[in-house]
Amino acid sequence: MAGDLRGEFLLDPDVVFLNHGSFGACPRPVFAVYQDWQLRLERQPVAFLDPLRGYAAWMRQAREALAAEVGADPADLVGVTNATQGLNIVARSLPLAPGDEILTTDHEYAALDKTWAAAARRTGARIVRAAVRLPLDSEAAFFEALAAAITPRTRVLFLSQITSPTALLFPVARIVAEARARGIWTVIDGAHAPGHIPLDLDALGADFYAGNCHKWMMAPKGAAFLHVRRPLQRMIDPLVISHGWTETMHSGDEPGQFGNTPFIDSLEMQGTRDPSAFLAVPAALAFRRAHRWDEVAARCRRMLDALEARVCAMTGHAPFAAPGFRAPQMAALQVPDCDIAQLQRELLARFAVEVPCFLWNGRRIVRVSVQGYNTQADLDRLVEGLEALLPAAAAPALGR
Ligand SMILES: Cc1ncc(COP(=O)(O)O)c(C=O)c1O
């Protein structure tokens, strides 16, 4: 089955692609729908981008399909280019003051650490980084690590749902509820979550949630969303002020100018743009349904579980998470001391394996993603590469 699925993707057949996590990969039929939207835009740009002649209605349809998938009301989410953009909108919009604290963890995505550092610099707020210890094996320990760092000055809780460097599945629900009960704004980075784990955003109840559709949902690149709880939507200021913004949108319950709420209109109507990636989200969802992606994902997870056990036996390092606390299709595998950038280069040059290798908090990590187009042979190739390239320190465990 995986062999069949490989042909559904545009990925270079000469590369063993184990880095779905960074930018995703879009199936051919979904990409064709994306290109079709682009052609329609180019054929008649005036008609296409006129909100009254199609654009607003098409965007609404895409929002509705996406909202049903992530457990949200379509009026509470809006398409953005990527999770980074969605989270920057939030960080810019929150009225922070000197001495306020932004509580986060030491597992966040580097670009978002910068986003909050810039917000802190602009407002005088302070970043407080709670350490989440490895291995992650209990919801209570996770909750305690964050709850213990809450102070009367904590105004924001910012957490990934699935972490980038460590591929952990943070059990965020309890701490989100606790923070909200204490009047703290909860901001969740769901870059890796849509299409990877089941989502029910309404049940989660985070104030602000940004997710990517171009990673695990397999929409074209540039498809993402920002979800904001209804009472907070009037706080949101777009990064780009354009036709959809009005001077009074933050104060009243006025309707938007283009048939949606001001929250949606102000973020959707942003000058000349190509919305095709977002418009192709329903096609990505249809592709997943047609290929019974739940079953595909379960197969991927089983292959990854076995790979993790194999590499841990090779290196002598423990997994970063107990079962249930790791991203189902992504694992961060610690490897022995080595030139980690060189390892990544050589895996590609000598074994044609594309996989990210990096240093995180003093640990050397190979982060493996397994998606429907991967086969057991792909994972065997990675193991072969690691066996050949890892330093002698790993040799005893390798039986060499
Ligand atoms: C946890 C996390 N947040 C945010 C991002 C940024 O995603 P994007 O580049 O689509 O904005 C990534 C990208 O890998 C990520 O891993």
Short mmCIF file of C-alpha atoms and ligand atoms in Angstrom, two decimals:
data_model
loop_
_atom_site.label_atom_id
_atom_site.label_comp_id
_atom_site.label_asym_id
_atom_site.label_seq_id
_atom_site.Cartn_x
_atom_site.Cartn_y
_atom_site.Cartn_z
CA MET A 1 0.00 0.00 0.00
CA ALA A 2 2.81 2.43 0.91
CA GLY A 3 4.40 1.67 -2.44
CA ASP A 4 1.19 2.79 -4.14
CA LEU A 5 1.04 5.91 -2.05
CA ARG A 6 4.61 6.89 -2.98
CA GLY A 7 3.41 7.47 -6.51
CA GLU A 8 0.73 9.83 -5.22
CA PHE A 9 3.38 12.33 -4.13
CA LEU A 10 5.65 14.66 -6.07
CA LEU A 11 8.68 13.94 -3.89
CA ASP A 12 12.00 13.19 -5.61
CA PRO A 13 12.03 9.39 -6.04
CA ASP A 14 15.81 9.34 -5.51
CA VAL A 15 15.54 10.68 -1.97
CA VAL A 16 14.40 8.78 1.11
CA PHE A 17 12.28 11.54 2.57
CA LEU A 18 12.05 11.31 6.37
CA ASN A 19 11.40 14.98 7.00
CA HIS A 20 7.70 15.41 6.48
CA GLY A 21 7.67 17.42 9.71
CA SER A 22 9.43 20.50 8.41
CA PHE A 23 7.30 21.49 5.43
CA GLY A 24 4.96 18.58 4.72
CA ALA A 25 4.42 17.08 1.27
CA CYS A 26 1.37 17.55 -0.89
CA PRO A 27 -0.23 14.66 -2.85
CA ARG A 28 -0.54 15.05 -6.62
CA PRO A 29 -4.35 15.28 -6.78
CA VAL A 30 -4.37 17.95 -4.07
CA PHE A 31 -1.62 19.85 -5.85
CA ALA A 32 -3.65 19.68 -9.06
CA VAL A 33 -6.62 21.30 -7.30
CA TYR A 34 -4.28 23.97 -5.93
CA GLN A 35 -2.98 24.71 -9.41
CA ASP A 36 -6.48 24.80 -10.77
CA TRP A 37 -7.36 27.54 -8.26
CA GLN A 38 -4.27 29.44 -9.36
CA LEU A 39 -5.27 29.17 -13.01
CA ARG A 40 -8.74 30.43 -12.23
CA LEU A 41 -7.24 33.38 -10.39
CA GLU A 42 -4.94 34.19 -13.29
CA ARG A 43 -7.67 33.84 -15.89
CA GLN A 44 -9.94 36.44 -14.30
CA PRO A 45 -8.27 38.10 -11.30
CA VAL A 46 -10.91 40.78 -10.89
CA ALA A 47 -13.78 38.33 -10.69
CA PHE A 48 -11.76 35.94 -8.54
CA LEU A 49 -10.69 38.38 -5.85
CA ASP A 50 -13.96 40.29 -5.70
CA PRO A 51 -15.50 39.21 -2.38
CA LEU A 52 -18.97 39.52 -3.84
CA ARG A 53 -18.19 37.41 -6.90
CA GLY A 54 -16.80 34.25 -5.35
CA TYR A 55 -13.73 34.81 -3.20
CA ALA A 56 -15.48 35.31 0.13
CA ALA A 57 -17.81 32.36 -0.50
CA TRP A 58 -14.95 30.03 -1.54
CA MET A 59 -12.93 30.99 1.50
CA ARG A 60 -15.98 30.34 3.66
CA GLN A 61 -16.38 26.86 2.17
CA ALA A 62 -12.73 26.07 2.89
CA ARG A 63 -13.09 27.39 6.44
CA GLU A 64 -16.20 25.28 6.97
CA ALA A 65 -14.51 22.07 5.82
CA LEU A 66 -11.47 22.80 7.96
CA ALA A 67 -13.52 23.79 11.00
CA ALA A 68 -15.45 20.50 10.89
CA GLU A 69 -12.13 18.64 10.86
CA VAL A 70 -10.61 20.46 13.85
CA GLY A 71 -13.71 20.69 16.04
CA ALA A 72 -14.36 24.39 15.69
CA ASP A 73 -17.01 26.84 14.58
CA PRO A 74 -16.06 28.21 11.15
CA ALA A 75 -16.66 31.73 12.45
CA ASP A 76 -13.79 31.30 14.91
CA LEU A 77 -10.99 30.46 12.51
CA VAL A 78 -9.39 32.22 9.62
CA GLY A 79 -6.86 31.17 7.00
CA VAL A 80 -3.31 32.47 7.37
CA THR A 81 -0.13 31.61 5.48
CA ASN A 82 1.54 29.61 8.22
CA ALA A 83 1.51 28.97 11.96
CA THR A 84 4.30 31.49 12.42
CA GLN A 85 2.11 34.21 10.95
CA GLY A 86 -0.90 33.21 13.05
CA LEU A 87 1.12 33.25 16.26
CA ASN A 88 2.77 36.56 15.35
CA ILE A 89 -0.69 38.07 14.96
CA VAL A 90 -1.50 36.94 18.50
CA ALA A 91 1.82 38.08 19.99
CA ARG A 92 1.36 41.54 18.41
CA SER A 93 -2.24 41.85 19.53
CA LEU A 94 -1.89 41.06 23.23
CA PRO A 95 -1.63 44.23 25.32
CA LEU A 96 1.34 43.27 27.47
CA ALA A 97 2.97 45.66 29.92
CA PRO A 98 6.37 45.91 31.62
CA GLY A 99 6.82 43.16 34.19
CA ASP A 100 4.16 40.87 32.67
CA GLU A 101 5.34 37.28 32.29
CA ILE A 102 5.06 35.05 29.23
CA LEU A 103 5.31 31.47 30.46
CA THR A 104 6.60 28.89 28.01
CA THR A 105 8.83 25.82 27.86
CA ASP A 106 12.32 24.88 26.74
CA HIS A 107 10.91 22.76 23.84
CA GLU A 108 9.46 25.51 21.67
CA TYR A 109 10.16 26.20 18.01
CA ALA A 110 13.06 28.63 17.65
CA ALA A 111 11.22 31.11 15.41
CA LEU A 112 8.41 31.38 17.95
CA ASP A 113 10.89 31.90 20.78
CA LYS A 114 12.01 34.89 18.71
CA THR A 115 8.43 36.04 18.21
CA TRP A 116 7.86 36.19 21.96
CA ALA A 117 11.31 37.70 22.57
CA ALA A 118 10.35 40.51 20.18
CA ALA A 119 7.01 40.96 21.96
CA ALA A 120 8.84 41.11 25.29
CA ARG A 121 11.29 43.65 23.92
CA ARG A 122 8.49 45.82 22.58
CA THR A 123 6.33 45.73 25.73
CA GLY A 124 8.77 45.20 28.61
CA ALA A 125 7.27 41.79 29.39
CA ARG A 126 9.51 38.95 30.53
CA ILE A 127 9.88 35.38 29.20
CA VAL A 128 9.74 32.62 31.83
CA ARG A 129 10.89 29.28 30.47
CA ALA A 130 9.82 26.18 32.40
CA ALA A 131 11.95 23.08 31.86
CA VAL A 132 9.95 20.03 30.77
CA ARG A 133 12.10 17.08 31.75
CA LEU A 134 12.79 14.05 29.60
CA PRO A 135 11.48 11.49 29.33
CA LEU A 136 7.96 12.88 29.29
CA ASP A 137 5.92 10.14 30.89
CA SER A 138 3.20 11.72 32.98
CA GLU A 139 0.56 14.35 32.53
CA ALA A 140 0.89 15.27 36.20
CA ALA A 141 4.64 15.99 35.88
CA PHE A 142 4.01 18.14 32.81
CA PHE A 143 1.24 20.04 34.57
CA GLU A 144 3.36 20.58 37.68
CA ALA A 145 6.35 21.86 35.70
CA LEU A 146 4.19 24.64 34.28
CA ALA A 147 1.85 25.28 37.20
CA ALA A 148 4.84 25.77 39.49
CA ALA A 149 6.11 28.53 37.21
CA ILE A 150 2.86 30.53 37.24
CA THR A 151 3.11 33.74 39.25
CA PRO A 152 0.71 36.66 39.81
CA ARG A 153 2.48 38.35 36.87
CA THR A 154 1.86 35.53 34.36
CA ARG A 155 -0.27 36.95 31.54
CA VAL A 156 0.44 34.46 28.72
CA LEU A 157 0.94 30.70 28.57
CA PHE A 158 2.52 29.69 25.26
CA LEU A 159 2.94 25.98 24.46
CA SER A 160 3.40 23.72 21.49
CA GLN A 161 0.94 20.87 21.27
CA ILE A 162 3.55 18.81 19.40
CA THR A 163 7.09 20.04 19.97
CA SER A 164 9.48 20.62 17.12
CA PRO A 165 12.93 19.65 18.49
CA THR A 166 11.74 16.76 20.67
CA ALA A 167 8.58 15.54 18.89
CA LEU A 168 6.66 15.33 22.17
CA LEU A 169 2.90 15.34 22.39
CA PHE A 170 2.37 17.80 25.21
CA PRO A 171 -0.77 16.98 27.26
CA VAL A 172 -1.90 20.60 27.16
CA ALA A 173 -5.59 20.33 28.14
CA ARG A 174 -5.25 20.48 31.92
CA ILE A 175 -2.77 23.35 32.06
CA VAL A 176 -4.83 25.29 29.50
CA ALA A 177 -7.92 24.92 31.72
CA GLU A 178 -5.92 25.92 34.80
CA ALA A 179 -4.39 28.98 33.12
CA ARG A 180 -7.73 30.14 31.76
CA ALA A 181 -9.28 29.78 35.20
CA ARG A 182 -6.55 32.07 36.48
CA GLY A 183 -7.17 34.69 33.77
CA ILE A 184 -4.01 33.88 31.78
CA TRP A 185 -4.18 34.05 27.97
CA THR A 186 -3.49 30.60 26.54
CA VAL A 187 -1.73 30.44 23.19
CA ILE A 188 -1.14 27.06 21.55
CA ASP A 189 1.29 26.40 18.72
CA GLY A 190 -0.43 23.61 16.83
CA ALA A 191 1.93 23.69 13.85
CA HIS A 192 2.25 19.88 13.80
CA ALA A 193 -1.17 18.92 15.09
CA PRO A 194 -3.82 19.18 12.31
CA GLY A 195 -3.95 15.93 10.38
CA HIS A 196 -1.53 14.33 12.88
CA ILE A 197 -3.69 13.98 16.00
CA PRO A 198 -7.47 14.28 16.42
CA LEU A 199 -8.39 17.86 17.27
CA ASP A 200 -11.36 19.33 19.08
CA LEU A 201 -10.48 22.98 19.46
CA ASP A 202 -13.77 23.90 21.10
CA ALA A 203 -13.27 21.24 23.76
CA LEU A 204 -9.63 22.27 24.29
CA GLY A 205 -10.75 25.84 24.88
CA ALA A 206 -7.41 27.56 24.28
CA ASP A 207 -7.82 31.29 23.74
CA PHE A 208 -5.61 31.31 20.66
CA TYR A 209 -4.56 28.33 18.54
CA ALA A 210 -2.59 28.36 15.30
CA GLY A 211 -2.28 25.23 13.16
CA ASN A 212 -0.73 24.29 9.85
CA CYS A 213 -2.61 22.50 7.12
CA HIS A 214 0.50 22.18 4.94
CA LYS A 215 2.31 19.79 7.27
CA TRP A 216 0.39 16.69 8.33
CA MET A 217 -2.92 17.51 6.67
CA MET A 218 -0.95 17.62 3.40
CA ALA A 219 -2.48 20.78 1.95
CA PRO A 220 -0.21 22.87 -0.31
CA LYS A 221 2.37 25.06 1.39
CA GLY A 222 0.93 28.32 2.66
CA ALA A 223 -2.25 26.84 4.17
CA ALA A 224 -2.70 27.38 7.90
CA PHE A 225 -5.24 28.83 10.30
CA LEU A 226 -5.62 30.96 13.38
CA HIS A 227 -8.42 30.05 15.80
CA VAL A 228 -9.49 32.61 18.39
CA ARG A 229 -12.19 32.23 21.04
CA ARG A 230 -15.15 34.42 20.13
CA PRO A 231 -14.96 36.92 23.04
CA LEU A 232 -11.30 37.62 22.28
CA GLN A 233 -11.59 38.12 18.52
CA ARG A 234 -12.01 41.85 18.84
CA MET A 235 -8.53 42.05 20.44
CA ILE A 236 -6.92 40.80 17.25
CA ASP A 237 -5.10 43.28 15.07
CA PRO A 238 -3.83 42.01 11.73
CA LEU A 239 -0.12 42.38 11.04
CA VAL A 240 -1.09 43.90 7.71
CA ILE A 241 -3.73 46.61 7.74
CA SER A 242 -5.81 46.54 4.58
CA HIS A 243 -9.40 46.77 3.29
CA GLY A 244 -10.92 44.46 5.89
CA TRP A 245 -9.79 46.55 8.87
CA THR A 246 -11.99 49.29 10.33
CA GLU A 247 -11.26 51.87 12.97
CA THR A 248 -14.07 50.65 15.17
CA MET A 249 -13.60 46.90 14.81
CA HIS A 250 -12.03 46.54 18.25
CA SER A 251 -14.83 48.23 20.13
CA GLY A 252 -18.16 46.98 18.86
CA ASP A 253 -20.10 44.09 17.46
CA GLU A 254 -20.32 45.59 14.00
CA PRO A 255 -20.40 43.19 11.05
CA GLY A 256 -17.36 42.98 8.79
CA GLN A 257 -17.37 44.84 5.51
CA PHE A 258 -17.21 41.74 3.35
CA GLY A 259 -19.88 39.54 4.84
CA ASN A 260 -17.90 37.94 7.66
CA THR A 261 -16.96 39.17 11.12
CA PRO A 262 -14.31 41.92 11.32
CA PHE A 263 -11.94 39.25 12.73
CA ILE A 264 -12.18 37.24 9.52
CA ASP A 265 -12.51 40.12 7.07
CA SER A 266 -9.54 41.98 8.52
CA LEU A 267 -7.31 38.91 8.14
CA GLU A 268 -8.73 37.59 4.87
CA MET A 269 -8.83 40.86 2.92
CA GLN A 270 -5.16 41.78 2.89
CA GLY A 271 -4.30 43.27 -0.46
CA THR A 272 -3.59 41.24 -3.58
CA ARG A 273 -2.85 37.66 -2.58
CA ASP A 274 -3.01 34.11 -3.80
CA PRO A 275 -5.35 32.16 -1.50
CA SER A 276 -5.11 28.95 -3.55
CA ALA A 277 -3.32 26.90 -0.89
CA PHE A 278 -6.08 27.53 1.63
CA LEU A 279 -8.76 26.88 -0.99
CA ALA A 280 -7.20 23.46 -1.59
CA VAL A 281 -7.66 22.38 2.04
CA PRO A 282 -10.97 20.60 1.28
CA ALA A 283 -9.17 18.62 -1.43
CA ALA A 284 -6.52 17.56 1.08
CA LEU A 285 -9.24 16.39 3.45
CA ALA A 286 -10.95 14.49 0.62
CA PHE A 287 -7.66 12.81 -0.34
CA ARG A 288 -7.18 11.65 3.22
CA ARG A 289 -10.71 10.23 3.39
CA ALA A 290 -10.35 8.49 0.04
CA HIS A 291 -7.14 6.78 1.23
CA ARG A 292 -8.43 5.96 4.73
CA TRP A 293 -5.67 8.02 6.26
CA ASP A 294 -6.41 6.87 9.80
CA GLU A 295 -5.24 3.41 8.77
CA VAL A 296 -2.25 4.81 6.90
CA ALA A 297 -1.26 6.87 9.94
CA ALA A 298 -1.58 3.85 12.24
CA ARG A 299 0.77 1.88 9.97
CA CYS A 300 3.24 4.80 10.03
CA ARG A 301 3.12 4.93 13.79
CA ARG A 302 3.82 1.22 14.13
CA MET A 303 6.81 1.51 11.79
CA LEU A 304 8.11 4.49 13.76
CA ASP A 305 7.65 2.71 17.11
CA ALA A 306 9.79 -0.15 15.83
CA LEU A 307 12.40 2.22 14.43
CA GLU A 308 12.61 4.10 17.71
CA ALA A 309 13.18 0.86 19.63
CA ARG A 310 15.84 -0.20 17.12
CA VAL A 311 17.77 3.08 17.23
CA CYS A 312 17.54 3.28 21.02
CA ALA A 313 18.98 -0.24 21.26
CA MET A 314 21.77 0.88 18.92
CA THR A 315 22.67 4.08 20.75
CA GLY A 316 21.85 3.12 24.33
CA HIS A 317 19.72 6.27 24.70
CA ALA A 318 16.16 6.08 26.03
CA PRO A 319 13.13 7.36 24.08
CA PHE A 320 12.16 10.93 24.94
CA ALA A 321 8.58 9.96 25.74
CA ALA A 322 6.53 7.14 27.16
CA PRO A 323 3.85 5.72 24.85
CA GLY A 324 1.13 8.30 24.33
CA PHE A 325 3.44 11.27 24.92
CA ARG A 326 5.25 11.17 21.56
CA ALA A 327 4.00 12.62 18.29
CA PRO A 328 2.47 9.57 16.57
CA GLN A 329 4.38 10.01 13.29
CA MET A 330 7.47 11.88 14.42
CA ALA A 331 10.24 10.88 16.84
CA ALA A 332 13.33 12.67 18.09
CA LEU A 333 16.08 10.08 18.49
CA GLN A 334 19.14 10.95 20.53
CA VAL A 335 22.45 9.85 19.07
CA PRO A 336 25.97 9.74 20.57
CA ASP A 337 28.39 12.67 20.46
CA CYS A 338 29.30 13.44 16.88
CA ASP A 339 29.43 16.32 14.42
CA ILE A 340 25.66 16.46 14.02
CA ALA A 341 25.63 18.75 10.99
CA GLN A 342 28.08 16.42 9.30
CA LEU A 343 25.82 13.45 10.13
CA GLN A 344 22.91 15.12 8.33
CA ARG A 345 25.09 15.95 5.32
CA GLU A 346 26.46 12.42 5.05
CA LEU A 347 23.11 10.72 5.48
CA LEU A 348 21.99 12.66 2.45
CA ALA A 349 25.17 12.43 0.41
CA ARG A 350 25.95 8.76 1.01
CA PHE A 351 22.56 7.20 1.78
CA ALA A 352 20.18 9.67 0.07
CA VAL A 353 18.31 10.06 3.35
CA GLU A 354 16.79 13.50 4.01
CA VAL A 355 16.37 13.78 7.77
CA PRO A 356 17.00 16.71 10.12
CA CYS A 357 19.90 16.30 12.59
CA PHE A 358 20.54 19.02 15.14
CA LEU A 359 21.71 19.95 18.61
CA TRP A 360 19.05 20.71 21.23
CA ASN A 361 19.86 21.54 24.87
CA GLY A 362 23.16 19.66 24.63
CA ARG A 363 21.64 16.56 23.01
CA ARG A 364 22.28 15.41 19.46
CA ILE A 365 19.02 14.56 17.79
CA VAL A 366 17.90 12.87 14.57
CA ARG A 367 14.22 13.74 14.06
CA VAL A 368 12.42 11.17 11.96
CA SER A 369 9.00 11.70 10.38
CA VAL A 370 7.08 8.80 8.87
CA GLN A 371 4.28 9.59 6.44
CA GLY A 372 2.14 7.43 4.17
CA TYR A 373 4.64 7.49 1.31
CA ASN A 374 7.39 5.93 3.47
CA THR A 375 8.19 2.23 3.44
CA GLN A 376 10.05 -0.08 5.79
CA ALA A 377 12.92 0.02 3.30
CA ASP A 378 13.18 3.79 3.91
CA LEU A 379 13.61 3.24 7.63
CA ASP A 380 16.07 0.40 7.05
CA ARG A 381 18.15 2.79 4.94
CA LEU A 382 18.28 5.28 7.80
CA VAL A 383 19.41 2.57 10.22
CA GLU A 384 22.05 1.46 7.75
CA GLY A 385 23.28 5.05 7.50
CA LEU A 386 23.35 5.54 11.26
CA GLU A 387 25.23 2.29 11.77
CA ALA A 388 27.83 3.36 9.28
CA LEU A 389 28.17 6.97 10.33
CA LEU A 390 27.76 7.12 14.09
CA PRO A 391 31.03 7.26 16.02
CA ALA A 392 32.73 4.32 17.61
CA ALA A 393 31.06 5.11 20.95
CA ALA A 394 27.96 3.46 19.57
CA ALA A 395 29.86 0.43 18.28
CA PRO A 396 29.53 -1.91 21.31
CA ALA A 397 25.77 -1.58 21.28
CA LEU A 398 25.87 -2.22 17.57
CA GLY A 399 27.66 -5.52 18.13
CA ARG A 400 30.55 -4.38 15.95
C1 LIG B 1 6.34 23.67 16.71
C2 LIG B 1 6.41 24.51 15.47
N1 LIG B 1 5.84 25.71 15.47
C3 LIG B 1 5.83 26.50 14.37
C4 LIG B 1 6.43 26.08 13.22
C5 LIG B 1 6.42 27.00 12.05
O1 LIG B 1 5.62 26.53 11.04
P1 LIG B 1 5.47 27.43 9.74
O2 LIG B 1 6.85 27.55 9.16
O3 LIG B 1 4.55 26.70 8.87
O4 LIG B 1 4.98 28.75 10.20
C6 LIG B 1 7.06 24.85 13.16
C7 LIG B 1 7.71 24.39 11.92
O5 LIG B 1 8.26 23.35 11.81
C8 LIG B 1 7.05 24.05 14.32
O6 LIG B 1 7.65 22.84 14.33
#
